[in-house]
Amino acid sequence: MVLSIPRHIAIIMDGNGRWAQRRGRPRVFGHVRGSTRVRDVVREANRLGVKVLTLYAFSTENWSRPEAERKVLWKLLRKFLLRDAKELHQQNIRLRVIGEMERLDSETRLVLDQVMHQLCSNTGLQLTIALSYGSKRELVNAARAFAQDCLEGRRQADSMSEELMEHYLWTAGFGEFSQVDLFIRTSGEQRVSNFLLWQAAYAELVFTEVCWPDFSSENLMDAVREYSVRERRFGGLTKETNSSSIMAPIKKTKTGIFI
Ligand code: FPP
């Protein structure tokens, strides 16, 4: 089987809480275990030659979780960055962040800035962490920024286009890789949950029953295999559809049905 490698993979790392509760442990235990899965998945994506891997680590809606849980999540993120920065650098991986950076605490922002700076000249996989991210917020911000540019005479209202819209999104710097090819959600839930709604317009969706704390590089490969057998038509027709099947003569039968 010839594997087709998605250029941009986005993952909703879901099911940490349920994974822990099923084992009689507190929810944060699932986050701790989940944070250890990130390294293997990043390494595998880089090995496969994926260009962008975007991980949904904290949504705009996650601010409604108890403060104690939020604190653990930020701590785990800082721990991952400080512990793995050297290895990410050795693997030529870059780091980006999308979301409302201004809402993060200063300690987390400092660590993110440090590590992004350390990895900024790398040319391999672009690891993107979505933090305080929500697509609706991203689109509202984009609309506001464009309206401001129009008010201040930098743009004309009718200059808005799909290409220009990309410049106003948090993924603006992603260039040709902004569109998601493969969108994975773990834990059996089948929703997109306000994640990359614009960027995943034509993504192939893969939902797996595996909860994030159990997700392995082999599970990532399974999703890539599934992606490889999908036929992406982007609203067009299959390669095999020839003109005779489109324009076949239509006849009326005795029962009045057209065939
Ligand atoms: C969803 O599980 C997961 C999250 C809200 C957080 C994801 C964070 C990590 C994996 C750890 C830190 C991240 C990095 C990049 C090192 P849930 O709590 O919603 O699970 P549930 O649906 O079972 O309740």
Short mmCIF file of C-alpha atoms in Angstrom, two decimals, residues 75 108 124 140 151 195 226 235:
data_model
loop_
_atom_site.label_atom_id
_atom_site.label_comp_id
_atom_site.label_asym_id
_atom_site.label_seq_id
_atom_site.Cartn_x
_atom_site.Cartn_y
_atom_site.Cartn_z
CA LYS A 75 2.08 23.10 34.40
CA THR A 108 3.68 29.92 30.58
CA GLY A 124 11.33 20.17 9.89
CA VAL A 140 -14.49 37.19 15.02
CA LEU A 151 -11.79 52.06 8.54
CA PHE A 195 -11.33 23.54 16.25
CA GLU A 226 -7.15 5.38 6.73
CA GLY A 235 -16.32 18.95 -4.33
#
